[in-house]
mmCIF file of C-alpha atoms in Angstrom:
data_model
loop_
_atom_site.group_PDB
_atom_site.id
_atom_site.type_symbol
_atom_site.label_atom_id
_atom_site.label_comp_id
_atom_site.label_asym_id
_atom_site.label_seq_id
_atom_site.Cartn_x
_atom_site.Cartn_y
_atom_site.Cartn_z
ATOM 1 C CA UNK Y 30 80.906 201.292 -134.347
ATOM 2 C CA UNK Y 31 77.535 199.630 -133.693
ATOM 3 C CA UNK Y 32 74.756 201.516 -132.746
ATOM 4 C CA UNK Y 33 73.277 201.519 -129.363
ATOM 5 C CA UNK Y 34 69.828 199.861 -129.104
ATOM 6 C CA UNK Y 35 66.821 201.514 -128.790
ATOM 7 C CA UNK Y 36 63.567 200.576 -126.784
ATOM 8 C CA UNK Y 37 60.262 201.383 -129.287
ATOM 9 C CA UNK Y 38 56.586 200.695 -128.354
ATOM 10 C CA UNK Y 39 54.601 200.804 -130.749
ATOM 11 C CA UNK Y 40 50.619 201.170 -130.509
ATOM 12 C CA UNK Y 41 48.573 199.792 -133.128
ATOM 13 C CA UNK Y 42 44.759 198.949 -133.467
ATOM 14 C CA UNK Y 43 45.916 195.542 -134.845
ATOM 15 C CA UNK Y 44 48.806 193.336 -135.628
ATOM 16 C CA UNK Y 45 49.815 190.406 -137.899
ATOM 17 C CA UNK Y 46 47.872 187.836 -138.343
ATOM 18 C CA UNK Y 47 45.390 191.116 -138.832
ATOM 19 C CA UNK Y 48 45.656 191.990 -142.228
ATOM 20 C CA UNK Y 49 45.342 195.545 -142.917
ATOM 21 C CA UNK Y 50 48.226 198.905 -144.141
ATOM 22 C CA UNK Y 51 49.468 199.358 -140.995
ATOM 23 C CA UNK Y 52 49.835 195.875 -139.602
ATOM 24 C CA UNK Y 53 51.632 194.988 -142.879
ATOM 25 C CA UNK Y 54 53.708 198.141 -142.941
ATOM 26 C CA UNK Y 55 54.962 197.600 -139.266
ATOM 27 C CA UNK Y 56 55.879 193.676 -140.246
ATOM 28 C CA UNK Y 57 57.710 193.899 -143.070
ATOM 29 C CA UNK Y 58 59.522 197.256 -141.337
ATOM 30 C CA UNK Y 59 60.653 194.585 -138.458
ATOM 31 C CA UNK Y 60 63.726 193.085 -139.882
ATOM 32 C CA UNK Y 61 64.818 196.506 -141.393
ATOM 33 C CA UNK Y 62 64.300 198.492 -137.773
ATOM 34 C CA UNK Y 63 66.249 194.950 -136.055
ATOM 35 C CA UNK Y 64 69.009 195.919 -138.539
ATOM 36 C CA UNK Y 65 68.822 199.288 -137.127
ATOM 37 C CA UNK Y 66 69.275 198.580 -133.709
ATOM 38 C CA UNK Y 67 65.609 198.957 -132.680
ATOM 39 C CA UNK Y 68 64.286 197.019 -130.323
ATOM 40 C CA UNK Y 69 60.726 196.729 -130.997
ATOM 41 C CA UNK Y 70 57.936 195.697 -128.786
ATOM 42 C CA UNK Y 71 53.803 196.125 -130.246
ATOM 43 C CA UNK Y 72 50.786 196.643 -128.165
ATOM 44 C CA UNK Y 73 47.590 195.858 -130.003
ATOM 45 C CA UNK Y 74 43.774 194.627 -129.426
ATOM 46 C CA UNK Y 75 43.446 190.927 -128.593
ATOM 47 C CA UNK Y 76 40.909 189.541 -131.685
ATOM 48 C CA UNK Y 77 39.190 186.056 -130.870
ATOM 49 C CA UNK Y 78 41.912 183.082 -131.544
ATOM 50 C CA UNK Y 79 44.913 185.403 -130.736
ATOM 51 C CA UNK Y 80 46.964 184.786 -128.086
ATOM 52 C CA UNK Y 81 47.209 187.652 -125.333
ATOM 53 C CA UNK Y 82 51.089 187.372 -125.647
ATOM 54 C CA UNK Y 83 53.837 186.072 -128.301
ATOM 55 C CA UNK Y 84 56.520 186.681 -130.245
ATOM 56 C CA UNK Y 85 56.190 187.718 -133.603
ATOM 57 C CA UNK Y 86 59.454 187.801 -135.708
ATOM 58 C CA UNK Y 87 61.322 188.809 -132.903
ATOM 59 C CA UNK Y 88 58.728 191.223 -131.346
ATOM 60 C CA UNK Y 89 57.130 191.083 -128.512
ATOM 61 C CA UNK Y 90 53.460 191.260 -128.889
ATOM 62 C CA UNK Y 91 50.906 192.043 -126.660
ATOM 63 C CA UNK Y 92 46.853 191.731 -127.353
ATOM 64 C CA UNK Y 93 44.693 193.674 -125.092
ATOM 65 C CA UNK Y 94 41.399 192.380 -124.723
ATOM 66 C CA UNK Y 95 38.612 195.329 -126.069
ATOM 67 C CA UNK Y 96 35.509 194.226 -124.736
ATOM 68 C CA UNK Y 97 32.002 195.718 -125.690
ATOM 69 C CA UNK Y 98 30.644 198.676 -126.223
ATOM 70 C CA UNK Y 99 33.478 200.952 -127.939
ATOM 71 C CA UNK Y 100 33.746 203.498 -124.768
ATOM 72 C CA UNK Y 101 34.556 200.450 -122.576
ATOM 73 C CA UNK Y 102 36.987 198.819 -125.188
ATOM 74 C CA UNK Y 103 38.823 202.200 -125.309
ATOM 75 C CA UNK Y 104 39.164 202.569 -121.601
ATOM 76 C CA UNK Y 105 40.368 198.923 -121.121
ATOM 77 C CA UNK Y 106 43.019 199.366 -124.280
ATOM 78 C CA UNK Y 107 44.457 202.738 -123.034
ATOM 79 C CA UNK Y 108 44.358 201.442 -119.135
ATOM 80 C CA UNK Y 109 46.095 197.925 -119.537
ATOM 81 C CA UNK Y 110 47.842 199.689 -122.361
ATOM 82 C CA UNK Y 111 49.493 201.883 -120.126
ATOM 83 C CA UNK Y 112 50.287 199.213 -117.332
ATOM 84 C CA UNK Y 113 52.311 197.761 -120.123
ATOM 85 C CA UNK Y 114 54.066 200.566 -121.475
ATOM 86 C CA UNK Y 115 55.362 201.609 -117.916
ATOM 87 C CA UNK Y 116 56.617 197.608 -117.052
ATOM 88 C CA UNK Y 117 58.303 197.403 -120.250
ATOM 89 C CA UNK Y 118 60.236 200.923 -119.863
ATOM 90 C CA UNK Y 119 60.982 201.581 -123.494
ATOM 91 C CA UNK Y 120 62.678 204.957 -124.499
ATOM 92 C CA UNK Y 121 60.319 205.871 -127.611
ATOM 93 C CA UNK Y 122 56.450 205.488 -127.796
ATOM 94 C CA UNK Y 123 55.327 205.234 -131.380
ATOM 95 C CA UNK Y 124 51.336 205.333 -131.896
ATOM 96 C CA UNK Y 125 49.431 204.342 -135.204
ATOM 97 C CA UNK Y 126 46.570 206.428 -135.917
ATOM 98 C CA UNK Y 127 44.512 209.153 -133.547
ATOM 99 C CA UNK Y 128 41.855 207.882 -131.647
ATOM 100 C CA UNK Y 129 42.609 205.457 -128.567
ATOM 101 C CA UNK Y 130 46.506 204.144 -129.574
ATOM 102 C CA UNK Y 131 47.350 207.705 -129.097
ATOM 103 C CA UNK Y 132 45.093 208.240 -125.553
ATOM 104 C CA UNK Y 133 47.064 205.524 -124.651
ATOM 105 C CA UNK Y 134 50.253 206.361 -125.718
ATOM 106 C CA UNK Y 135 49.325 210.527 -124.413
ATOM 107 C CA UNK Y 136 48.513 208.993 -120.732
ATOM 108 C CA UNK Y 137 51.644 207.132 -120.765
ATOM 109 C CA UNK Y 138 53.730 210.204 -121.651
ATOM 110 C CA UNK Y 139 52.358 212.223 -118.720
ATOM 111 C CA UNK Y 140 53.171 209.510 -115.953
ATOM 112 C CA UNK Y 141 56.534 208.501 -117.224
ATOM 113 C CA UNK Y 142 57.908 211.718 -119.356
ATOM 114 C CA UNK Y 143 58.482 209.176 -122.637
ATOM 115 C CA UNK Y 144 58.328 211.081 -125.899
ATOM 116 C CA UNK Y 145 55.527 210.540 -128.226
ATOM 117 C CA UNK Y 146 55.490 209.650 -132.032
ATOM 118 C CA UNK Y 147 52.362 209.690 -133.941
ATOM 119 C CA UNK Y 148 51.518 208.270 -137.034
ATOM 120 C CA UNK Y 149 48.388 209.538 -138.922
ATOM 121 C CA UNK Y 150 47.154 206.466 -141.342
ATOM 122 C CA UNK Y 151 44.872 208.946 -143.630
ATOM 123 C CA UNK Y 152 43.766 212.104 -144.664
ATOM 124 C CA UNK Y 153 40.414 213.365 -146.532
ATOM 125 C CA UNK Y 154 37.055 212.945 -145.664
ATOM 126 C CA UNK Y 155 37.503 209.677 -143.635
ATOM 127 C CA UNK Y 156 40.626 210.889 -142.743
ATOM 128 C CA UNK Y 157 41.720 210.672 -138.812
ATOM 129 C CA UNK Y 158 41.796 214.305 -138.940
ATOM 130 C CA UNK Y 159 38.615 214.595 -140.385
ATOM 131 C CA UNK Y 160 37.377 211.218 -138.142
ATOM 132 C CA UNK Y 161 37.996 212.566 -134.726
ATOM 133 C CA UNK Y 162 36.159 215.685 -135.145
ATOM 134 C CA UNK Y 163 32.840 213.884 -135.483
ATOM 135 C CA UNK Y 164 33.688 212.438 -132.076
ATOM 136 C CA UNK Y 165 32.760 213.849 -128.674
ATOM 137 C CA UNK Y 166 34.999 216.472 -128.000
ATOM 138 C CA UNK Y 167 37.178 215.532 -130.979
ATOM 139 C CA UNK Y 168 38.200 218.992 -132.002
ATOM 140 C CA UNK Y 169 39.455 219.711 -128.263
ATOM 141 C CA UNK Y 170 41.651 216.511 -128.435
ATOM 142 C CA UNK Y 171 43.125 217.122 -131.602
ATOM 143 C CA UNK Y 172 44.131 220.163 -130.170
ATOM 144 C CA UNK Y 173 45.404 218.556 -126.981
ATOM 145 C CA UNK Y 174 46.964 215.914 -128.911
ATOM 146 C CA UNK Y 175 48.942 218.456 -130.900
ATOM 147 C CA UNK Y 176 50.068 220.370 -127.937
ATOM 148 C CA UNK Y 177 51.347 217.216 -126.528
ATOM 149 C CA UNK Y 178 52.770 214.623 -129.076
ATOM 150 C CA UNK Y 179 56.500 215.218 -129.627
ATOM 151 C CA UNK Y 180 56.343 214.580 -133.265
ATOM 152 C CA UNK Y 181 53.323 213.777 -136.080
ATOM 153 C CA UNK Y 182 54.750 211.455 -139.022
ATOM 154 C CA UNK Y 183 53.076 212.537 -142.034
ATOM 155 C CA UNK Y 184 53.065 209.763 -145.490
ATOM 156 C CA UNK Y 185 51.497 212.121 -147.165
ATOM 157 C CA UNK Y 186 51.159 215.636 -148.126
ATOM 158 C CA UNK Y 187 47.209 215.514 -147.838
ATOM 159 C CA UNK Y 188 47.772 214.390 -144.013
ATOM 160 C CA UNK Y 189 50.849 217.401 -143.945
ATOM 161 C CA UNK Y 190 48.100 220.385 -144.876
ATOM 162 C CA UNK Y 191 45.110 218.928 -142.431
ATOM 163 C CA UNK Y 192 47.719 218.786 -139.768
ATOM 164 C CA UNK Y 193 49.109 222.795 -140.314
ATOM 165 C CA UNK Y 194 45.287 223.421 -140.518
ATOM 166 C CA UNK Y 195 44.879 221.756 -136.831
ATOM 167 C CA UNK Y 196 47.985 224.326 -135.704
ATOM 168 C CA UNK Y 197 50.355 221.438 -135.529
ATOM 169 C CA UNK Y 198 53.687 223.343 -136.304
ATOM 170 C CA UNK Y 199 55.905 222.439 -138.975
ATOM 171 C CA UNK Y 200 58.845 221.647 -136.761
ATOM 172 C CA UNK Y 201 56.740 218.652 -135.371
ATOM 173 C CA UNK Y 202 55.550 217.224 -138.304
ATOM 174 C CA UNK Y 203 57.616 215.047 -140.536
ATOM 175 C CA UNK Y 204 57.803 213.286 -143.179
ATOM 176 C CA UNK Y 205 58.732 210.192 -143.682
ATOM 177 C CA UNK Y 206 56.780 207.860 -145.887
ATOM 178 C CA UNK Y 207 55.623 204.109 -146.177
ATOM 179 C CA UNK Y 208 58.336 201.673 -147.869
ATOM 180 C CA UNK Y 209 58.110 198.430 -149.745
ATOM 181 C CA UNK Y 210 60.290 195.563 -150.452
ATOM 182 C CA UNK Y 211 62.074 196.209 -153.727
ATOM 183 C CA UNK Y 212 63.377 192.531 -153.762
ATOM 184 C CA UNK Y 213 60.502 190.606 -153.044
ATOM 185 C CA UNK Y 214 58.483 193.448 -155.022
ATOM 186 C CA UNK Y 215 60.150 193.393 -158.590
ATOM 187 C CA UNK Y 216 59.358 193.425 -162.315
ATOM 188 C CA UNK Y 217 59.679 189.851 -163.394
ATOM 189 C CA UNK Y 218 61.278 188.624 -166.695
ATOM 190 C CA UNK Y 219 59.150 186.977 -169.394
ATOM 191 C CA UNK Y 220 59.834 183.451 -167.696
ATOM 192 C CA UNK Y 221 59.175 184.592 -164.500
ATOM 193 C CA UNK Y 222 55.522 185.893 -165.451
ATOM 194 C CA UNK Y 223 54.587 182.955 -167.760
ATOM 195 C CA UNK Y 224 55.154 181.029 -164.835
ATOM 196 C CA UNK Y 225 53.715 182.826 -162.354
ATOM 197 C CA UNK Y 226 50.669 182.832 -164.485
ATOM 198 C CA UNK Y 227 50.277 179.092 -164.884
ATOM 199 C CA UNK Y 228 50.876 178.554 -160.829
ATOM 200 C CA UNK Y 229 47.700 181.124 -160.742
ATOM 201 C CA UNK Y 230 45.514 179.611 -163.408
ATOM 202 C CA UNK Y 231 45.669 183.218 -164.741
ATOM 203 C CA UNK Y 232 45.140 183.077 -168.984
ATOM 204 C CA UNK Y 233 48.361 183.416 -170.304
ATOM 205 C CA UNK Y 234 47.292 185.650 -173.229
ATOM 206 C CA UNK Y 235 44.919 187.548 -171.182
ATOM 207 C CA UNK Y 236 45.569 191.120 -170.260
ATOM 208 C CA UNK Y 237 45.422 191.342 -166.579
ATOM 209 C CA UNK Y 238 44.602 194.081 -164.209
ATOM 210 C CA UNK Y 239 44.866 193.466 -160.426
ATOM 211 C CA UNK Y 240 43.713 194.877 -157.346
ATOM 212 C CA UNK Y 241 45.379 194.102 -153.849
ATOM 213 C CA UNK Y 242 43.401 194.838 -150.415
ATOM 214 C CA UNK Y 243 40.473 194.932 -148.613
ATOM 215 C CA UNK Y 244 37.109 194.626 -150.628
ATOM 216 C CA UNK Y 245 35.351 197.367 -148.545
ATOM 217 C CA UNK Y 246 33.031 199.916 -149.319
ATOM 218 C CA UNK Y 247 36.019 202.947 -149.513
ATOM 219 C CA UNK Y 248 37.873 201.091 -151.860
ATOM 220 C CA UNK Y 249 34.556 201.539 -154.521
ATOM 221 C CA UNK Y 250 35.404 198.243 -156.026
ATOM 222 C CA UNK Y 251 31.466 198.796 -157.264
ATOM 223 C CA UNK Y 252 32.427 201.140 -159.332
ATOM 224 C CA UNK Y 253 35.452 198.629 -160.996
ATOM 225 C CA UNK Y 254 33.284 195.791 -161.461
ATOM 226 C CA UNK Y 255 30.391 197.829 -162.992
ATOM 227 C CA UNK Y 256 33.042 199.283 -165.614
ATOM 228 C CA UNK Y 257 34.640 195.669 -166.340
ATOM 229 C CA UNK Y 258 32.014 194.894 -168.895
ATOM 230 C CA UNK Y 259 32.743 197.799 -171.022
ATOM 231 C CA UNK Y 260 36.547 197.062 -170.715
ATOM 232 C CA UNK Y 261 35.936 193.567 -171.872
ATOM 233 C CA UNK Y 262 34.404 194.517 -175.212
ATOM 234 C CA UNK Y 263 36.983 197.862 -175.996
ATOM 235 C CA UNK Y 264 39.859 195.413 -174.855
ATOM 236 C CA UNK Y 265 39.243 191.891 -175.822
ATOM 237 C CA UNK Y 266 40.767 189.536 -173.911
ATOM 238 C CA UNK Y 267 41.121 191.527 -170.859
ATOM 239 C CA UNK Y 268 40.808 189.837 -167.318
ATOM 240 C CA UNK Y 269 40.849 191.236 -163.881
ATOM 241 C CA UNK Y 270 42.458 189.699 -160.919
ATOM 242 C CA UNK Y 271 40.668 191.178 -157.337
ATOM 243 C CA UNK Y 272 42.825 189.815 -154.689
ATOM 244 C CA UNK Y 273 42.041 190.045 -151.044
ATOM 245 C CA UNK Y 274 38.730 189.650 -149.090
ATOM 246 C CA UNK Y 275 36.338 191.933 -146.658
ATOM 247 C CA UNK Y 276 32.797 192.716 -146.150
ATOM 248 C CA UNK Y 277 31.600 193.543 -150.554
ATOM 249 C CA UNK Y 278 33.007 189.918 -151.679
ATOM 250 C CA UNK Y 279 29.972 188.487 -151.849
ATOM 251 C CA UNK Y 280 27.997 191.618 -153.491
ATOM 252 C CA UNK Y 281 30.959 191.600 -156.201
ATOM 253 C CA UNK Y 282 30.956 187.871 -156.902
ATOM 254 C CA UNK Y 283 27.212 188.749 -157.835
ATOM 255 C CA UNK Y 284 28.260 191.805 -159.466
ATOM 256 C CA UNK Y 285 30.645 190.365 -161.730
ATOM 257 C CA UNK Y 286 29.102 186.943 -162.717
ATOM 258 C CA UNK Y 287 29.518 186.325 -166.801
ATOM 259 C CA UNK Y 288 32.523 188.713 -166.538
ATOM 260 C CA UNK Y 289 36.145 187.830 -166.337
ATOM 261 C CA UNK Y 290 36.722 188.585 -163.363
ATOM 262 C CA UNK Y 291 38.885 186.479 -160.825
ATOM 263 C CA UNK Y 292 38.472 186.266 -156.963
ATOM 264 C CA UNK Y 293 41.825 184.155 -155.303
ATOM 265 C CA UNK Y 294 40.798 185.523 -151.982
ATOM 266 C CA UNK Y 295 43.142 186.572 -149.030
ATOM 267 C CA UNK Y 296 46.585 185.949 -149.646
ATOM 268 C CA UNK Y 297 49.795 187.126 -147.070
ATOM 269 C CA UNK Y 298 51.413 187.163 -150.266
ATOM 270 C CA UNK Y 299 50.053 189.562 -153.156
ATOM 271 C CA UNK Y 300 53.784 189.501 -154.818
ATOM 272 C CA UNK Y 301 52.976 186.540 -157.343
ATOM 273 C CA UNK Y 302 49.252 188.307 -157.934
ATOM 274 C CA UNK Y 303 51.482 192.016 -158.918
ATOM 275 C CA UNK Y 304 54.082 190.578 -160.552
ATOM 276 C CA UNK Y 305 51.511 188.326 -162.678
ATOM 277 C CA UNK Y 306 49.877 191.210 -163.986
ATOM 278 C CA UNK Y 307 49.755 193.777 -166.674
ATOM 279 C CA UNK Y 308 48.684 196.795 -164.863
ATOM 280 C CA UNK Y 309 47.200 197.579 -160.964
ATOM 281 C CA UNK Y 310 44.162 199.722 -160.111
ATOM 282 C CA UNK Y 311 43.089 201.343 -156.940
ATOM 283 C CA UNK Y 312 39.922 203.173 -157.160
ATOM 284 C CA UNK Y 313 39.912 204.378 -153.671
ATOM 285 C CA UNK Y 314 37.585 207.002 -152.396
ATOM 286 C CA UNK Y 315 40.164 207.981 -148.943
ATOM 287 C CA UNK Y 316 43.752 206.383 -148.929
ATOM 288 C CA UNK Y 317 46.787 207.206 -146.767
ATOM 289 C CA UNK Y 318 50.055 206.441 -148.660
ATOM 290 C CA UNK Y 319 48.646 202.927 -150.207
ATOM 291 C CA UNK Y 320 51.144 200.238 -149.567
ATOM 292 C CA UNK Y 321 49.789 198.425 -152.103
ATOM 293 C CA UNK Y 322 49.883 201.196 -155.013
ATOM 294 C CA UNK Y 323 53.768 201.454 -153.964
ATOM 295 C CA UNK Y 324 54.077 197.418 -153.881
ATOM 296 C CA UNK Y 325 52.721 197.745 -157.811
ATOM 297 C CA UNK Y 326 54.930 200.161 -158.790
ATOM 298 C CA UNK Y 327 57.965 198.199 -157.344
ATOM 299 C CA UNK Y 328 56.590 195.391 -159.206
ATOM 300 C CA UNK Y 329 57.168 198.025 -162.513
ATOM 301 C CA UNK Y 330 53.134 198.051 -163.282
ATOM 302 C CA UNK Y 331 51.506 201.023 -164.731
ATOM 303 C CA UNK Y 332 49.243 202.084 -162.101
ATOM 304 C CA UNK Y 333 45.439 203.858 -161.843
ATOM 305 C CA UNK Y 334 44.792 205.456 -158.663
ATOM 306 C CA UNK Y 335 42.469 207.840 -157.468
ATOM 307 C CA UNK Y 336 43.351 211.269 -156.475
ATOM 308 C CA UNK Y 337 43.411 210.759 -152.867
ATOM 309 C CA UNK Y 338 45.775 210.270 -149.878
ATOM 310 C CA UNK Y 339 49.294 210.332 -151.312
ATOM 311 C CA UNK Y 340 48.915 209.215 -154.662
ATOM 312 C CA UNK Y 341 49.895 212.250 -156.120
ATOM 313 C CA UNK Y 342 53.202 212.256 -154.173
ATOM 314 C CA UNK Y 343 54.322 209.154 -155.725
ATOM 315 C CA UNK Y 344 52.648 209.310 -158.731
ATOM 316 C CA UNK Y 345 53.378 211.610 -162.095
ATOM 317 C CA UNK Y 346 50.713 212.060 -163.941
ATOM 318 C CA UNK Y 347 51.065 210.079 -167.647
ATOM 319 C CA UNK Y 348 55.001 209.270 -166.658
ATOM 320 C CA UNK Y 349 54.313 207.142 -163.797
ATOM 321 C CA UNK Y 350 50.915 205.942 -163.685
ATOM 322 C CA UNK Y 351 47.631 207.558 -164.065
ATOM 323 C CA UNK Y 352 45.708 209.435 -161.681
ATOM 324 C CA UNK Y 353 41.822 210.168 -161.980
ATOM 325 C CA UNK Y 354 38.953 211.588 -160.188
ATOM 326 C CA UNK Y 355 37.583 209.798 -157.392
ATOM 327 C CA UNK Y 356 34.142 208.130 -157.922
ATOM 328 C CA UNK Y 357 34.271 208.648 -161.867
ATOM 329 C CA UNK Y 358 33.313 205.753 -162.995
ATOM 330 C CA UNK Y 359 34.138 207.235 -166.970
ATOM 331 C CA UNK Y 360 37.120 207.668 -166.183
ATOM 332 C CA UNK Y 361 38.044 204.658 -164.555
ATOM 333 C CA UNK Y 362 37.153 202.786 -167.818
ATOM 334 C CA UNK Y 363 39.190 204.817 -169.571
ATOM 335 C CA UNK Y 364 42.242 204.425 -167.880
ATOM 336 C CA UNK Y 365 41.960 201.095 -167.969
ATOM 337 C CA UNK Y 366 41.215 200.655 -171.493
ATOM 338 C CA UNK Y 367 44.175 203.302 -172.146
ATOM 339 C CA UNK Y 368 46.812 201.029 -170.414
ATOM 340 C CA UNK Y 369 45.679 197.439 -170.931
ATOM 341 C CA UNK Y 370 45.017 198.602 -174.862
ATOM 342 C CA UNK Y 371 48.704 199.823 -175.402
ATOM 343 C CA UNK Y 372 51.372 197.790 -174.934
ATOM 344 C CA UNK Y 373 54.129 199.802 -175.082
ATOM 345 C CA UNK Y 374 52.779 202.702 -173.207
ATOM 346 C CA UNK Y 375 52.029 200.413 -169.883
ATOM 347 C CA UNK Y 376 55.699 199.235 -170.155
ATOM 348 C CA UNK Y 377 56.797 202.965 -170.259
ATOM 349 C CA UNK Y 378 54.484 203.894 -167.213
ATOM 350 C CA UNK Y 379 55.600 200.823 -165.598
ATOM 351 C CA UNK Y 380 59.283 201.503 -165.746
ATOM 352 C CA UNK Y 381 58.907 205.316 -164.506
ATOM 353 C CA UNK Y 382 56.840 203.545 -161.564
ATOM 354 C CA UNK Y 383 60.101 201.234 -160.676
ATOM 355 C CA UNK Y 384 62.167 204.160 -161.027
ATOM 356 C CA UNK Y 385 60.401 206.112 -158.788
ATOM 357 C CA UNK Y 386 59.975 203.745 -155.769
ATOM 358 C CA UNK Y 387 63.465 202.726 -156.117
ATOM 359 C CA UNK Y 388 64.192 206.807 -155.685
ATOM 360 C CA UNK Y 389 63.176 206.950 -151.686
ATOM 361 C CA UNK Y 390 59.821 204.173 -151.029
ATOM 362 C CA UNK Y 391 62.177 201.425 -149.876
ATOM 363 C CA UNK Y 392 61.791 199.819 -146.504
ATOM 364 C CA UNK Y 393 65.622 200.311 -145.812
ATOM 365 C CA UNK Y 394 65.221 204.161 -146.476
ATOM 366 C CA UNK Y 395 62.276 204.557 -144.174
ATOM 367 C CA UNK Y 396 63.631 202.170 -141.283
ATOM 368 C CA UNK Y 397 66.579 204.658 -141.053
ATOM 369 C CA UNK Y 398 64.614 207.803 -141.035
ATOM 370 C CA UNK Y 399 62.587 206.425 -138.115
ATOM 371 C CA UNK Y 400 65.860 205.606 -136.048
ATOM 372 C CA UNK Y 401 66.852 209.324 -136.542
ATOM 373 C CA UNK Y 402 63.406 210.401 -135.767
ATOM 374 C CA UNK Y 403 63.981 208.456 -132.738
ATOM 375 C CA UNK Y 404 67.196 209.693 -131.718
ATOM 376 C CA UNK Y 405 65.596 213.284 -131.915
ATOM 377 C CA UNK Y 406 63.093 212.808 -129.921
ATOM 378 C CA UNK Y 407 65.256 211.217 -126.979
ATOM 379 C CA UNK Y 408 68.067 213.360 -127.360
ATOM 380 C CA UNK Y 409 65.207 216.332 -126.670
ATOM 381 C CA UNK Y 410 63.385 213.837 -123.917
ATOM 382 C CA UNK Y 411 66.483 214.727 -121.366
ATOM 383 C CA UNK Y 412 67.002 216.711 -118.481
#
């Protein structure tokens, strides 16, 4: 028997063509959540060169314009915000992050009774938790917010423990994590890679490590590029592949000049860039649940992430991938030189990664545990 369909708004600080975790999460969760009966409809901030409305894959899409300074762009998103939510009349509000998609989504639960679904995008120090407090009367609203919101989704257990420290219940916290692709993200045979390779002008014979994502400041690609040298001379040959774009390109173009170091730019598809590559790094300083880390691993790379967010959910330490300090630059270098300088021990690292995506990280999984997380919350919505 089909399902019946269910009415979702979701609330997100951006949307596709922004590039970004959560808009890419939500996108490639579309088709899955159609297959699940969802009807899904996304409110989001209008960027310049976006149009106010379309249709995205199916969804509905709605850009709110946020003009200047922050407090007025937050009273315009969570006022207009609301108009829509109450003219579109979905069952289900589903809000990305604290801060104003959940206002929004809060306001709209007290004038039309909807139930409320949060999703918190990080923990640690630049955390949401840990983000809203330095904001006017953030510890008040966390608490209101807790009091309030039907249900918290946690991707990680980082985000779990700041949320039981804020007095959020366990019964309204759950988890459910971020998925990935595990067709599109896939080792690729020997044929597959070669050619992959040439289409990228990557070496052929070089051993290649890749990064994925935004070249920001948290992501302490500094710290990569200022090791790279060292990893050149312990593992001859060695090339590294930073894919994506943001605010540090140009410092670590400068950074990196005489290394071998590679700089495609933005892509809106890192698949051919993973499954290119010998190993993946993410030297992150604050994380959520990295799509990208769980992208590599589908793609059967050995991964080197920083002990932040939920790395340490996903990853076992010298089975799966390796995990090291954050903002050790030491130990950066030698977890690269460990994996790119062994063969065979990559290949095992990379196979336990597969293994353990393909054990609960795919998108199919986690579009089903949000249509029971919906059900719950309606079922508990009536009179």
């Amino acid at each position: 028997m089909m399902k019946p369909t269910i009415r979702v708004a979701m609330v997100s600080h951006g949307y596709h063509p922004v590039i970004g975790g959560a808009e890419q999460q939500i996108r490639s969760l579309v088709p899955y959540l159609q297959q699940e009966q969802i009807d899904l409809s996304v409110i989001t901030r209008r960027f310049p060169g976006l149009q106010s409305r379309e249709s995205v894959d199916g969804v509905d899409v709605l850009r709110i314009p946020v003009p200047p300074p922050k407090p007025v762009a937050s009273v315009s998103f969570s006022a207009l915000g609301v108009n829509e939510i109450r003219s579109r009349k979905p069952q289900v509000l589903h809000a990305h992050g604290l801060f104003s998609t959940t206002t929004t989504a809060v306001i709209a639960k007290k004038l039309t009774g909807l139930p409320v679904i949060v999703k918190l995008m990080r923990g640690g120090v630049q955390g949401d938790i840990a983000r809203m407090k330095e904001k006017w009367l953030g510890a008040s609203r966390i608490s209101y917010f807790g009091d309030v919101v039907d249900r918290f989704i946690v991707i990680s257990q980082e985000i779990d423990r700041e949320l039981e420290n804020a007095g959020v219940p366990q019964d309204r916290r759950v988890f459910i994590p971020n998925g990935v692709d595990l067709e599109r993200f896939r080792p690729p045979t020997n044929d597959e890679k070669s050619r992959l390779r040439a289409s990228l002008e990557i070496d052929p014979e070089a051993r290649v490590v890749v990064f994925t994502g935004r070249l920001a400041p948290e992501k302490r690609l500094d710290l990569l590029v200022d090791s790279w040298e060292s990893v050149e001379k312990k593992v001859p040959g060695a090339q590294l592949v930073i894919v994506g774009d943001g605010p540090d390109r140009e410092k670590l173009t400068e950074a990196s000049e005489g290394r071998n170091v590679l700089y495609p730019g933005r892509t809106d598809d890192v698949s051919p860039y993973l499954r290119a590559a010998d190993a993946f790094v993410l030297p992150s300083d604050t994380e959520g649940l990295s799509n990208a880390l769980l992208e590599a691993m589908a793609a059967g790379l050995p991964v080197i992430a920083t002990d932040v967010g939920g790395a340490r959910d996903v990853i076992d330490h010298d089975r799966s991938g390796l995990i090291i300090p954050p903002g050790d630059r030491d130990a950066l270098e030698s977890a690269l030189v460990r994996v790119l300088g062994n063969r065979s021990y990559g290949m095992e690292l990379g196979t336990a990664a597969r293994a353990r995506i393909e054990e609960g990280y795919g998108l199919k999984s986690t579009a089903r545990s949000l249509r029971q997380l919906y059900e719950s919350v309606i079922d508990e919505s009536r009179p």
